[in-house]
Amino acid sequence: MLLSCVDWCSRGGGQAEAASLYGTDSSHAVPTEGVTGNVTTNSGDAVATGADFTVNGEASGLYHAIYGGHKADFSVENNTVKIKDEITLVAEGFTPKAVYGGYSNDDVENNIVIVENGAAITGDIYGGYSYGYGTVSGNNVYIYGNVTSDVYAGRSQTSTATGNTVTLGDKNDPTNKVSIGGSVVLNAIVSEATSGGTLNVYNSGHEVGGYLLSHHEDWLATGATINFYINSQDMDQAGSKTILSVNNMSYLDGVTINAGVRNAGSVKKGDKIVLIAINGGGASLYVDRDTKFNTMTPSDGIMKANLKIQLCGSGGTPVDGLVEANGKIIATALNDAEADLGPDSAAKSPVETMAASVSLINAGADMMAGEAMTGAAQSTAISAAEGS
């Protein structure tokens, strides 16, 4: 049975009071204001799965929270919620203003939240959230618009959060820029960031008002992977473009940073781009010795541009230390490169990388060959979210 599920209250005179919008949970009532698509309900004891709906501008001011999949005591899996237009969520008591791909006290897996190009949401974003003992894994958040608060790929109250992903920027629109008022966290238990997770970044000009990979200066996020997919037109000899500006200090503890120039246009030797810049009035960028800088292997998606990636000071000069106030991470092309659209390029995997494992005590060292990075097969829903 297909049904839009909204917990709805009415005030005197028929005026609607703000409520929460629930996908997959049949225990709530049913208005459909500002909602289109497949909001699937479950009857009885069942996994909450299969919702795929869009919330548009007509919903602004109507809801406290939006749940793609919602069910107590059962796992929540494979639900998708898309945010279109500008939507204001309304504070009410202890109900947080937030959008959840999946929400349960059990396992929360493989759910998706998409904030579409041109959309804006006032509240937090969670790909998946378990408020009990459930594992939170495989959830994806795609930000192509603006978010006023924090973005979590996955968060568990007491158990494990692993293998969750955030993607910033629409790869099919090189002009797309996003703004996040809070922090970007990949995996978290309660508020503390934990190890792993993936951040994919396309295009330049993105802004993060909080922390990168954590929610507090004392919480370290270890072992995460950041993939930068660089547009060739964003690189120049002056390094005038920045991909990701962050307003608070950031700890890159055992993080793997992969960068490659997307297979279009051309770059010249010496062209630069700032991958990460700390713009927090003296806030520091911390990078430990286990952090690795990698150049992606040429493929049908990545051109043959070798990159040297270095920790630099605010003026762009490479530094040998591990901590730098208003620091930057800059990628510089080591060779001229042109897009290769020939038949041989399609035979190579676009997600392999040739590692250049860099000890940051000697951040300017030449890149060395290292391990290849192989991506897992994407689900149909994730492929649709990313586009062709």
mmCIF file of C-alpha atoms in Angstrom:
data_model
loop_
_atom_site.group_PDB
_atom_site.id
_atom_site.type_symbol
_atom_site.label_atom_id
_atom_site.label_comp_id
_atom_site.label_asym_id
_atom_site.label_seq_id
_atom_site.Cartn_x
_atom_site.Cartn_y
_atom_site.Cartn_z
ATOM 1 C CA MET A 1 0.000 0.000 0.000
ATOM 2 C CA LEU A 2 1.374 3.420 -0.929
ATOM 3 C CA LEU A 3 0.580 6.220 1.467
ATOM 4 C CA SER A 4 2.015 9.607 2.438
ATOM 5 C CA CYS A 5 2.510 9.559 6.200
ATOM 6 C CA VAL A 6 2.490 12.767 8.219
ATOM 7 C CA ASP A 7 1.773 13.093 11.905
ATOM 8 C CA TRP A 8 -0.716 15.930 11.701
ATOM 9 C CA CYS A 9 -2.466 18.035 14.332
ATOM 10 C CA SER A 10 -5.083 20.734 13.788
ATOM 11 C CA ARG A 11 -5.624 23.969 15.593
ATOM 12 C CA GLY A 12 -8.973 25.675 15.993
ATOM 13 C CA GLY A 13 -10.416 27.078 12.812
ATOM 14 C CA GLY A 14 -8.748 24.386 10.699
ATOM 15 C CA GLN A 15 -5.257 25.910 10.687
ATOM 16 C CA ALA A 16 -2.626 23.180 10.406
ATOM 17 C CA GLU A 17 -0.014 22.894 13.136
ATOM 18 C CA ALA A 18 3.554 21.946 12.228
ATOM 19 C CA ALA A 19 4.272 18.220 12.507
ATOM 20 C CA SER A 20 6.771 15.550 11.469
ATOM 21 C CA LEU A 21 6.670 13.787 8.110
ATOM 22 C CA TYR A 22 7.221 10.028 8.311
ATOM 23 C CA GLY A 23 8.060 7.696 5.452
ATOM 24 C CA THR A 24 7.331 3.932 5.801
ATOM 25 C CA ASP A 25 5.632 4.203 9.223
ATOM 26 C CA SER A 26 1.910 3.424 9.156
ATOM 27 C CA SER A 27 1.291 4.539 12.744
ATOM 28 C CA HIS A 28 0.934 8.200 11.695
ATOM 29 C CA ALA A 29 -1.759 10.142 9.867
ATOM 30 C CA VAL A 30 -1.741 11.122 6.218
ATOM 31 C CA PRO A 31 -1.737 14.645 4.707
ATOM 32 C CA THR A 32 0.435 15.057 1.602
ATOM 33 C CA GLU A 33 1.163 18.809 1.564
ATOM 34 C CA GLY A 34 4.451 19.473 -0.195
ATOM 35 C CA VAL A 35 5.184 15.788 -0.808
ATOM 36 C CA THR A 36 5.333 13.862 -4.082
ATOM 37 C CA GLY A 37 6.480 10.333 -4.851
ATOM 38 C CA ASN A 38 6.488 7.001 -3.126
ATOM 39 C CA VAL A 39 6.031 7.159 0.648
ATOM 40 C CA THR A 40 5.608 3.455 1.341
ATOM 41 C CA THR A 41 3.873 2.260 4.508
ATOM 42 C CA ASN A 42 4.520 -0.978 6.347
ATOM 43 C CA SER A 43 1.806 -2.971 8.054
ATOM 44 C CA GLY A 44 2.640 -4.924 11.164
ATOM 45 C CA ASP A 45 6.139 -6.174 11.930
ATOM 46 C CA ALA A 46 8.397 -5.412 9.002
ATOM 47 C CA VAL A 47 11.599 -3.740 7.899
ATOM 48 C CA ALA A 48 10.969 -0.116 6.895
ATOM 49 C CA THR A 49 12.076 0.054 3.274
ATOM 50 C CA GLY A 50 11.189 1.384 -0.168
ATOM 51 C CA ALA A 51 10.248 5.019 0.390
ATOM 52 C CA ASP A 52 11.371 7.377 -2.380
ATOM 53 C CA PHE A 53 9.781 10.826 -2.261
ATOM 54 C CA THR A 54 10.456 14.517 -2.804
ATOM 55 C CA VAL A 55 9.591 17.344 -0.422
ATOM 56 C CA ASN A 56 9.030 20.645 -2.228
ATOM 57 C CA GLY A 57 8.586 24.289 -1.290
ATOM 58 C CA GLU A 58 4.919 23.854 -0.369
ATOM 59 C CA ALA A 59 6.148 22.009 2.735
ATOM 60 C CA SER A 60 8.070 25.004 4.075
ATOM 61 C CA GLY A 61 6.911 25.807 7.593
ATOM 62 C CA LEU A 62 4.759 22.677 7.868
ATOM 63 C CA TYR A 63 7.141 20.174 9.437
ATOM 64 C CA HIS A 64 9.518 19.795 12.384
ATOM 65 C CA ALA A 65 11.399 16.849 10.901
ATOM 66 C CA ILE A 66 11.327 14.700 7.774
ATOM 67 C CA TYR A 67 12.032 10.947 7.844
ATOM 68 C CA GLY A 68 12.658 8.984 4.650
ATOM 69 C CA GLY A 69 12.313 5.720 6.570
ATOM 70 C CA HIS A 70 11.052 5.495 10.175
ATOM 71 C CA LYS A 71 10.335 2.451 12.331
ATOM 72 C CA ALA A 72 10.936 1.450 15.949
ATOM 73 C CA ASP A 73 12.383 -1.994 16.762
ATOM 74 C CA PHE A 74 13.002 -2.896 13.117
ATOM 75 C CA SER A 75 15.768 -2.013 10.702
ATOM 76 C CA VAL A 76 15.295 0.875 8.266
ATOM 77 C CA GLU A 77 16.810 0.272 4.844
ATOM 78 C CA ASN A 78 16.929 1.607 1.285
ATOM 79 C CA ASN A 79 14.813 4.731 1.609
ATOM 80 C CA THR A 80 15.376 7.992 -0.281
ATOM 81 C CA VAL A 81 14.190 11.507 0.512
ATOM 82 C CA LYS A 82 14.887 14.475 -1.763
ATOM 83 C CA ILE A 83 14.693 18.123 -0.742
ATOM 84 C CA LYS A 84 13.597 20.501 -3.502
ATOM 85 C CA ASP A 85 13.251 24.306 -3.265
ATOM 86 C CA GLU A 86 13.754 26.276 -0.044
ATOM 87 C CA ILE A 87 12.238 24.575 2.981
ATOM 88 C CA THR A 88 12.101 25.896 6.531
ATOM 89 C CA LEU A 89 11.673 23.335 9.295
ATOM 90 C CA VAL A 90 9.884 24.566 12.415
ATOM 91 C CA ALA A 91 11.260 24.085 15.944
ATOM 92 C CA GLU A 92 8.877 22.400 18.366
ATOM 93 C CA GLY A 93 9.784 21.289 21.896
ATOM 94 C CA PHE A 94 12.497 18.652 21.897
ATOM 95 C CA THR A 95 11.976 17.642 18.273
ATOM 96 C CA PRO A 96 15.134 18.558 16.346
ATOM 97 C CA LYS A 97 14.839 20.304 13.004
ATOM 98 C CA ALA A 98 16.315 17.639 10.743
ATOM 99 C CA VAL A 99 15.983 15.481 7.651
ATOM 100 C CA TYR A 100 16.744 11.759 8.045
ATOM 101 C CA GLY A 101 17.220 9.229 5.272
ATOM 102 C CA GLY A 102 16.553 6.522 7.838
ATOM 103 C CA TYR A 103 15.735 6.599 11.571
ATOM 104 C CA SER A 104 15.296 3.752 14.043
ATOM 105 C CA ASN A 105 16.518 2.293 17.325
ATOM 106 C CA ASP A 106 17.600 -0.710 15.239
ATOM 107 C CA ASP A 107 19.987 -0.917 12.261
ATOM 108 C CA VAL A 108 19.834 1.922 9.727
ATOM 109 C CA GLU A 109 21.423 1.036 6.397
ATOM 110 C CA ASN A 110 21.691 2.221 2.780
ATOM 111 C CA ASN A 111 19.388 5.224 3.025
ATOM 112 C CA ILE A 112 19.812 8.410 0.973
ATOM 113 C CA VAL A 113 19.174 12.121 1.456
ATOM 114 C CA ILE A 114 19.545 14.481 -1.515
ATOM 115 C CA VAL A 115 19.445 18.267 -1.178
ATOM 116 C CA GLU A 116 18.932 19.225 -4.802
ATOM 117 C CA ASN A 117 20.648 21.977 -6.775
ATOM 118 C CA GLY A 118 18.987 25.267 -5.827
ATOM 119 C CA ALA A 119 17.362 23.840 -2.694
ATOM 120 C CA ALA A 120 17.954 25.016 0.867
ATOM 121 C CA ILE A 121 17.012 23.445 4.191
ATOM 122 C CA THR A 122 17.005 24.969 7.679
ATOM 123 C CA GLY A 123 18.094 22.088 9.890
ATOM 124 C CA ASP A 124 20.451 19.135 10.171
ATOM 125 C CA ILE A 125 20.860 16.351 7.625
ATOM 126 C CA TYR A 126 21.380 12.672 8.542
ATOM 127 C CA GLY A 127 21.823 9.922 5.990
ATOM 128 C CA GLY A 128 21.046 7.471 8.773
ATOM 129 C CA TYR A 129 20.460 7.740 12.526
ATOM 130 C CA SER A 130 20.010 5.031 15.152
ATOM 131 C CA TYR A 131 18.826 6.264 18.534
ATOM 132 C CA GLY A 132 19.308 2.797 20.075
ATOM 133 C CA TYR A 133 21.832 -0.006 19.629
ATOM 134 C CA GLY A 134 21.630 -0.302 15.865
ATOM 135 C CA THR A 135 24.486 -0.181 13.375
ATOM 136 C CA VAL A 136 24.437 2.746 10.940
ATOM 137 C CA SER A 137 26.148 1.866 7.654
ATOM 138 C CA GLY A 138 26.109 2.452 3.907
ATOM 139 C CA ASN A 139 24.063 5.653 4.074
ATOM 140 C CA ASN A 140 24.630 8.470 1.571
ATOM 141 C CA VAL A 141 24.031 12.222 1.693
ATOM 142 C CA TYR A 142 24.242 14.308 -1.500
ATOM 143 C CA ILE A 143 24.419 18.073 -0.973
ATOM 144 C CA TYR A 144 23.868 20.141 -4.120
ATOM 145 C CA GLY A 145 22.120 23.017 -2.328
ATOM 146 C CA ASN A 146 22.485 24.790 1.021
ATOM 147 C CA VAL A 147 22.117 23.505 4.590
ATOM 148 C CA THR A 148 22.004 25.848 7.581
ATOM 149 C CA SER A 149 23.258 23.369 10.173
ATOM 150 C CA ASP A 150 25.224 20.074 10.375
ATOM 151 C CA VAL A 151 25.501 17.264 7.849
ATOM 152 C CA TYR A 152 25.992 13.704 9.137
ATOM 153 C CA ALA A 153 26.413 10.749 6.807
ATOM 154 C CA GLY A 154 25.629 8.363 9.660
ATOM 155 C CA ARG A 155 25.177 8.609 13.418
ATOM 156 C CA SER A 156 24.505 5.976 16.091
ATOM 157 C CA GLN A 157 23.557 6.645 19.682
ATOM 158 C CA THR A 158 25.484 3.754 21.237
ATOM 159 C CA SER A 159 26.611 1.263 18.567
ATOM 160 C CA THR A 160 28.623 1.546 15.333
ATOM 161 C CA ALA A 161 28.625 3.979 12.424
ATOM 162 C CA THR A 162 30.678 2.820 9.451
ATOM 163 C CA GLY A 163 30.914 3.118 5.676
ATOM 164 C CA ASN A 164 28.753 6.238 5.335
ATOM 165 C CA THR A 165 29.341 8.876 2.637
ATOM 166 C CA VAL A 166 28.755 12.578 1.984
ATOM 167 C CA THR A 167 29.033 14.066 -1.521
ATOM 168 C CA LEU A 168 29.334 17.834 -2.009
ATOM 169 C CA GLY A 169 28.705 19.386 -5.419
ATOM 170 C CA ASP A 170 26.785 18.276 -8.502
ATOM 171 C CA LYS A 171 29.281 16.636 -10.853
ATOM 172 C CA ASN A 172 27.004 17.379 -13.810
ATOM 173 C CA ASP A 173 27.030 21.145 -13.124
ATOM 174 C CA PRO A 174 30.555 22.607 -12.813
ATOM 175 C CA THR A 175 29.109 25.881 -11.487
ATOM 176 C CA ASN A 176 27.301 24.209 -8.571
ATOM 177 C CA LYS A 177 28.463 25.468 -5.153
ATOM 178 C CA VAL A 178 27.145 24.465 -1.749
ATOM 179 C CA SER A 179 27.090 26.121 1.655
ATOM 180 C CA ILE A 180 26.867 24.235 4.955
ATOM 181 C CA GLY A 181 26.374 26.361 8.046
ATOM 182 C CA GLY A 182 27.541 23.669 10.463
ATOM 183 C CA SER A 183 29.999 20.777 10.349
ATOM 184 C CA VAL A 184 30.428 17.817 8.002
ATOM 185 C CA VAL A 185 30.666 14.483 9.852
ATOM 186 C CA LEU A 186 30.918 11.091 8.156
ATOM 187 C CA ASN A 187 30.549 8.555 10.969
ATOM 188 C CA ALA A 188 29.578 9.450 14.538
ATOM 189 C CA ILE A 189 28.553 7.849 17.825
ATOM 190 C CA VAL A 190 26.348 10.354 19.653
ATOM 191 C CA SER A 191 28.204 13.591 18.759
ATOM 192 C CA GLU A 192 31.721 12.187 18.660
ATOM 193 C CA ALA A 193 33.160 11.566 15.207
ATOM 194 C CA THR A 194 34.625 8.110 14.642
ATOM 195 C CA SER A 195 36.850 6.425 12.089
ATOM 196 C CA GLY A 196 36.233 5.864 8.413
ATOM 197 C CA GLY A 197 33.679 7.229 6.001
ATOM 198 C CA THR A 198 34.053 8.944 2.636
ATOM 199 C CA LEU A 199 33.687 12.556 1.530
ATOM 200 C CA ASN A 200 33.430 13.140 -2.244
ATOM 201 C CA VAL A 201 33.847 16.706 -3.476
ATOM 202 C CA TYR A 202 33.080 18.008 -6.982
ATOM 203 C CA ASN A 203 33.550 21.592 -8.240
ATOM 204 C CA SER A 204 34.944 24.535 -6.275
ATOM 205 C CA GLY A 205 33.658 27.329 -4.058
ATOM 206 C CA HIS A 206 32.077 25.208 -1.308
ATOM 207 C CA GLU A 207 31.858 26.578 2.242
ATOM 208 C CA VAL A 208 31.665 24.758 5.588
ATOM 209 C CA GLY A 209 30.897 26.984 8.558
ATOM 210 C CA GLY A 210 31.805 24.414 11.218
ATOM 211 C CA TYR A 211 34.367 21.626 11.425
ATOM 212 C CA LEU A 212 35.484 19.198 8.740
ATOM 213 C CA LEU A 213 35.004 15.498 9.588
ATOM 214 C CA SER A 214 34.135 16.184 13.228
ATOM 215 C CA HIS A 215 31.721 18.226 15.312
ATOM 216 C CA HIS A 216 34.086 19.545 17.965
ATOM 217 C CA GLU A 217 37.749 20.484 18.205
ATOM 218 C CA ASP A 218 38.393 17.708 20.753
ATOM 219 C CA TRP A 219 36.854 14.907 18.702
ATOM 220 C CA LEU A 220 39.205 13.389 16.150
ATOM 221 C CA ALA A 221 37.913 11.696 13.011
ATOM 222 C CA THR A 222 40.476 9.083 11.973
ATOM 223 C CA GLY A 223 40.879 7.086 8.808
ATOM 224 C CA ALA A 224 38.420 8.946 6.609
ATOM 225 C CA THR A 225 38.807 9.242 2.830
ATOM 226 C CA ILE A 226 38.355 12.522 0.937
ATOM 227 C CA ASN A 227 38.109 12.373 -2.869
ATOM 228 C CA PHE A 228 38.540 15.638 -4.777
ATOM 229 C CA TYR A 229 37.328 15.562 -8.396
ATOM 230 C CA ILE A 230 38.872 18.716 -9.869
ATOM 231 C CA ASN A 231 37.508 20.639 -12.857
ATOM 232 C CA SER A 232 40.420 21.599 -15.106
ATOM 233 C CA GLN A 233 39.026 25.115 -15.606
ATOM 234 C CA ASP A 234 39.326 25.708 -11.855
ATOM 235 C CA MET A 235 43.124 25.325 -11.945
ATOM 236 C CA ASP A 236 45.474 28.190 -12.842
ATOM 237 C CA GLN A 237 49.046 29.305 -12.229
ATOM 238 C CA ALA A 238 48.004 31.513 -9.314
ATOM 239 C CA GLY A 239 45.921 28.839 -7.561
ATOM 240 C CA SER A 240 43.083 31.331 -7.310
ATOM 241 C CA LYS A 241 40.272 28.803 -6.754
ATOM 242 C CA THR A 242 39.462 26.952 -3.529
ATOM 243 C CA ILE A 243 37.397 23.781 -3.502
ATOM 244 C CA LEU A 244 36.516 23.603 0.202
ATOM 245 C CA SER A 245 36.697 26.543 2.635
ATOM 246 C CA VAL A 246 36.313 25.618 6.318
ATOM 247 C CA ASN A 247 35.733 28.161 9.082
ATOM 248 C CA ASN A 248 36.850 26.089 12.081
ATOM 249 C CA MET A 249 39.982 24.123 12.871
ATOM 250 C CA SER A 250 40.157 20.701 11.247
ATOM 251 C CA TYR A 251 42.070 17.558 12.234
ATOM 252 C CA LEU A 252 43.097 15.255 9.403
ATOM 253 C CA ASP A 253 44.139 12.232 11.454
ATOM 254 C CA GLY A 254 45.172 9.304 9.273
ATOM 255 C CA VAL A 255 43.011 10.692 6.465
ATOM 256 C CA THR A 256 43.542 9.608 2.852
ATOM 257 C CA ILE A 257 43.185 12.487 0.384
ATOM 258 C CA ASN A 258 42.775 11.486 -3.262
ATOM 259 C CA ALA A 259 42.749 14.112 -6.007
ATOM 260 C CA GLY A 260 42.388 13.927 -9.761
ATOM 261 C CA VAL A 261 41.591 16.282 -12.637
ATOM 262 C CA ARG A 262 38.373 15.317 -14.380
ATOM 263 C CA ASN A 263 38.740 14.273 -17.999
ATOM 264 C CA ALA A 264 37.753 17.494 -19.776
ATOM 265 C CA GLY A 265 39.730 20.519 -20.951
ATOM 266 C CA SER A 266 43.428 20.782 -20.140
ATOM 267 C CA VAL A 267 45.910 21.822 -17.460
ATOM 268 C CA LYS A 268 49.410 23.261 -17.644
ATOM 269 C CA LYS A 269 52.420 22.327 -15.557
ATOM 270 C CA GLY A 270 52.360 24.521 -12.469
ATOM 271 C CA ASP A 271 48.587 25.023 -12.431
ATOM 272 C CA LYS A 272 47.280 24.930 -8.866
ATOM 273 C CA ILE A 273 44.119 24.657 -6.843
ATOM 274 C CA VAL A 274 43.460 24.865 -3.105
ATOM 275 C CA LEU A 275 41.765 21.653 -1.981
ATOM 276 C CA ILE A 276 41.102 22.740 1.625
ATOM 277 C CA ALA A 277 41.541 26.185 3.176
ATOM 278 C CA ILE A 278 40.967 27.110 6.813
ATOM 279 C CA ASN A 279 39.388 30.560 6.949
ATOM 280 C CA GLY A 280 38.568 30.764 10.630
ATOM 281 C CA GLY A 281 40.536 33.820 11.758
ATOM 282 C CA GLY A 282 43.594 31.919 12.944
ATOM 283 C CA ALA A 283 42.028 28.454 13.291
ATOM 284 C CA SER A 284 44.504 25.693 12.508
ATOM 285 C CA LEU A 285 44.701 22.829 10.076
ATOM 286 C CA TYR A 286 46.178 19.751 11.799
ATOM 287 C CA VAL A 287 47.640 16.986 9.652
ATOM 288 C CA ASP A 288 49.331 13.934 11.187
ATOM 289 C CA ARG A 289 52.108 11.715 9.780
ATOM 290 C CA ASP A 290 49.663 8.975 8.803
ATOM 291 C CA THR A 291 47.761 11.209 6.393
ATOM 292 C CA LYS A 292 48.278 10.183 2.762
ATOM 293 C CA PHE A 293 48.076 12.287 -0.395
ATOM 294 C CA ASN A 294 47.219 10.359 -3.564
ATOM 295 C CA THR A 295 46.918 11.177 -7.259
ATOM 296 C CA MET A 296 44.098 9.329 -8.994
ATOM 297 C CA THR A 297 45.126 7.044 -11.843
ATOM 298 C CA PRO A 298 44.190 8.271 -15.356
ATOM 299 C CA SER A 299 40.935 6.768 -16.578
ATOM 300 C CA ASP A 300 37.872 7.607 -18.629
ATOM 301 C CA GLY A 301 36.962 9.995 -15.789
ATOM 302 C CA ILE A 302 40.413 11.305 -14.815
ATOM 303 C CA MET A 303 43.037 12.826 -17.135
ATOM 304 C CA LYS A 304 46.799 12.173 -17.037
ATOM 305 C CA ALA A 305 47.699 14.994 -14.688
ATOM 306 C CA ASN A 306 50.149 14.117 -11.922
ATOM 307 C CA LEU A 307 49.593 16.222 -8.814
ATOM 308 C CA LYS A 308 51.845 17.194 -5.944
ATOM 309 C CA ILE A 309 49.699 17.767 -2.862
ATOM 310 C CA GLN A 310 51.176 19.763 0.010
ATOM 311 C CA LEU A 311 50.328 21.362 3.329
ATOM 312 C CA CYS A 312 50.906 25.096 2.925
ATOM 313 C CA GLY A 313 50.685 28.304 4.892
ATOM 314 C CA SER A 314 48.021 30.923 4.338
ATOM 315 C CA GLY A 315 50.138 32.499 1.600
ATOM 316 C CA GLY A 316 50.451 29.223 -0.293
ATOM 317 C CA THR A 317 54.068 28.407 0.624
ATOM 318 C CA PRO A 318 54.681 24.716 1.506
ATOM 319 C CA VAL A 319 55.523 24.026 5.159
ATOM 320 C CA ASP A 320 57.233 21.081 6.837
ATOM 321 C CA GLY A 321 55.196 21.055 10.039
ATOM 322 C CA LEU A 322 52.007 19.259 10.954
ATOM 323 C CA VAL A 323 50.003 22.238 12.220
ATOM 324 C CA GLU A 324 49.400 25.476 10.358
ATOM 325 C CA ALA A 325 47.193 28.400 11.348
ATOM 326 C CA ASN A 326 44.879 29.302 8.448
ATOM 327 C CA GLY A 327 46.542 26.414 6.633
ATOM 328 C CA LYS A 328 45.819 25.154 3.152
ATOM 329 C CA ILE A 329 46.237 21.932 1.239
ATOM 330 C CA ILE A 330 47.219 22.749 -2.333
ATOM 331 C CA ALA A 331 47.446 20.514 -5.407
ATOM 332 C CA THR A 332 49.903 21.478 -8.170
ATOM 333 C CA ALA A 333 50.064 19.923 -11.649
ATOM 334 C CA LEU A 334 53.498 18.426 -12.413
ATOM 335 C CA ASN A 335 52.878 18.131 -16.162
ATOM 336 C CA ASP A 336 50.799 19.471 -19.054
ATOM 337 C CA ALA A 337 47.725 17.313 -19.611
ATOM 338 C CA GLU A 338 44.892 17.156 -22.130
ATOM 339 C CA ALA A 339 41.598 15.316 -21.884
ATOM 340 C CA ASP A 340 41.821 11.826 -23.384
ATOM 341 C CA LEU A 341 38.473 10.727 -24.770
ATOM 342 C CA GLY A 342 39.864 7.882 -26.870
ATOM 343 C CA PRO A 343 38.543 4.290 -26.806
ATOM 344 C CA ASP A 344 41.371 3.046 -24.566
ATOM 345 C CA SER A 345 40.397 5.348 -21.737
ATOM 346 C CA ALA A 346 37.058 3.636 -21.175
ATOM 347 C CA ALA A 347 38.788 0.351 -20.321
ATOM 348 C CA LYS A 348 40.276 1.787 -17.123
ATOM 349 C CA SER A 349 38.494 2.088 -13.814
ATOM 350 C CA PRO A 350 37.687 5.715 -12.879
ATOM 351 C CA VAL A 351 37.990 4.932 -9.177
ATOM 352 C CA GLU A 352 41.513 3.502 -9.112
ATOM 353 C CA THR A 353 44.209 5.711 -7.704
ATOM 354 C CA MET A 354 47.978 5.599 -7.780
ATOM 355 C CA ALA A 355 48.939 6.338 -4.198
ATOM 356 C CA ALA A 356 51.561 8.888 -3.378
ATOM 357 C CA SER A 357 51.910 8.167 0.313
ATOM 358 C CA VAL A 358 53.271 11.338 1.820
ATOM 359 C CA SER A 359 54.747 11.663 5.283
ATOM 360 C CA LEU A 360 53.745 15.185 6.249
ATOM 361 C CA ILE A 361 56.944 15.767 8.192
ATOM 362 C CA ASN A 362 58.308 16.113 4.672
ATOM 363 C CA ALA A 363 55.179 17.308 2.912
ATOM 364 C CA GLY A 364 57.013 18.504 -0.180
ATOM 365 C CA ALA A 365 58.494 15.109 -1.024
ATOM 366 C CA ASP A 366 57.934 13.673 -4.501
ATOM 367 C CA MET A 367 55.012 11.280 -4.791
ATOM 368 C CA MET A 368 55.638 7.526 -4.509
ATOM 369 C CA ALA A 369 53.664 4.629 -5.928
ATOM 370 C CA GLY A 370 51.276 3.124 -3.435
ATOM 371 C CA GLU A 371 48.140 1.125 -3.064
ATOM 372 C CA ALA A 372 45.295 1.316 -5.552
ATOM 373 C CA MET A 373 41.899 2.457 -4.392
ATOM 374 C CA THR A 374 39.026 0.404 -5.723
ATOM 375 C CA GLY A 375 35.456 1.507 -5.269
ATOM 376 C CA ALA A 376 32.608 -0.868 -4.517
ATOM 377 C CA ALA A 377 29.741 -1.202 -6.969
ATOM 378 C CA GLN A 378 27.144 1.510 -6.509
ATOM 379 C CA SER A 379 23.462 0.713 -6.018
ATOM 380 C CA THR A 380 20.881 1.837 -8.579
ATOM 381 C CA ALA A 381 19.634 4.538 -6.213
ATOM 382 C CA ILE A 382 23.121 5.926 -5.653
ATOM 383 C CA SER A 383 23.843 5.920 -9.381
ATOM 384 C CA ALA A 384 20.667 7.872 -9.987
ATOM 385 C CA ALA A 385 21.572 10.352 -7.288
ATOM 386 C CA GLU A 386 25.019 10.992 -8.721
ATOM 387 C CA GLY A 387 23.814 11.188 -12.309
ATOM 388 C CA SER A 388 25.452 9.754 -15.379
#
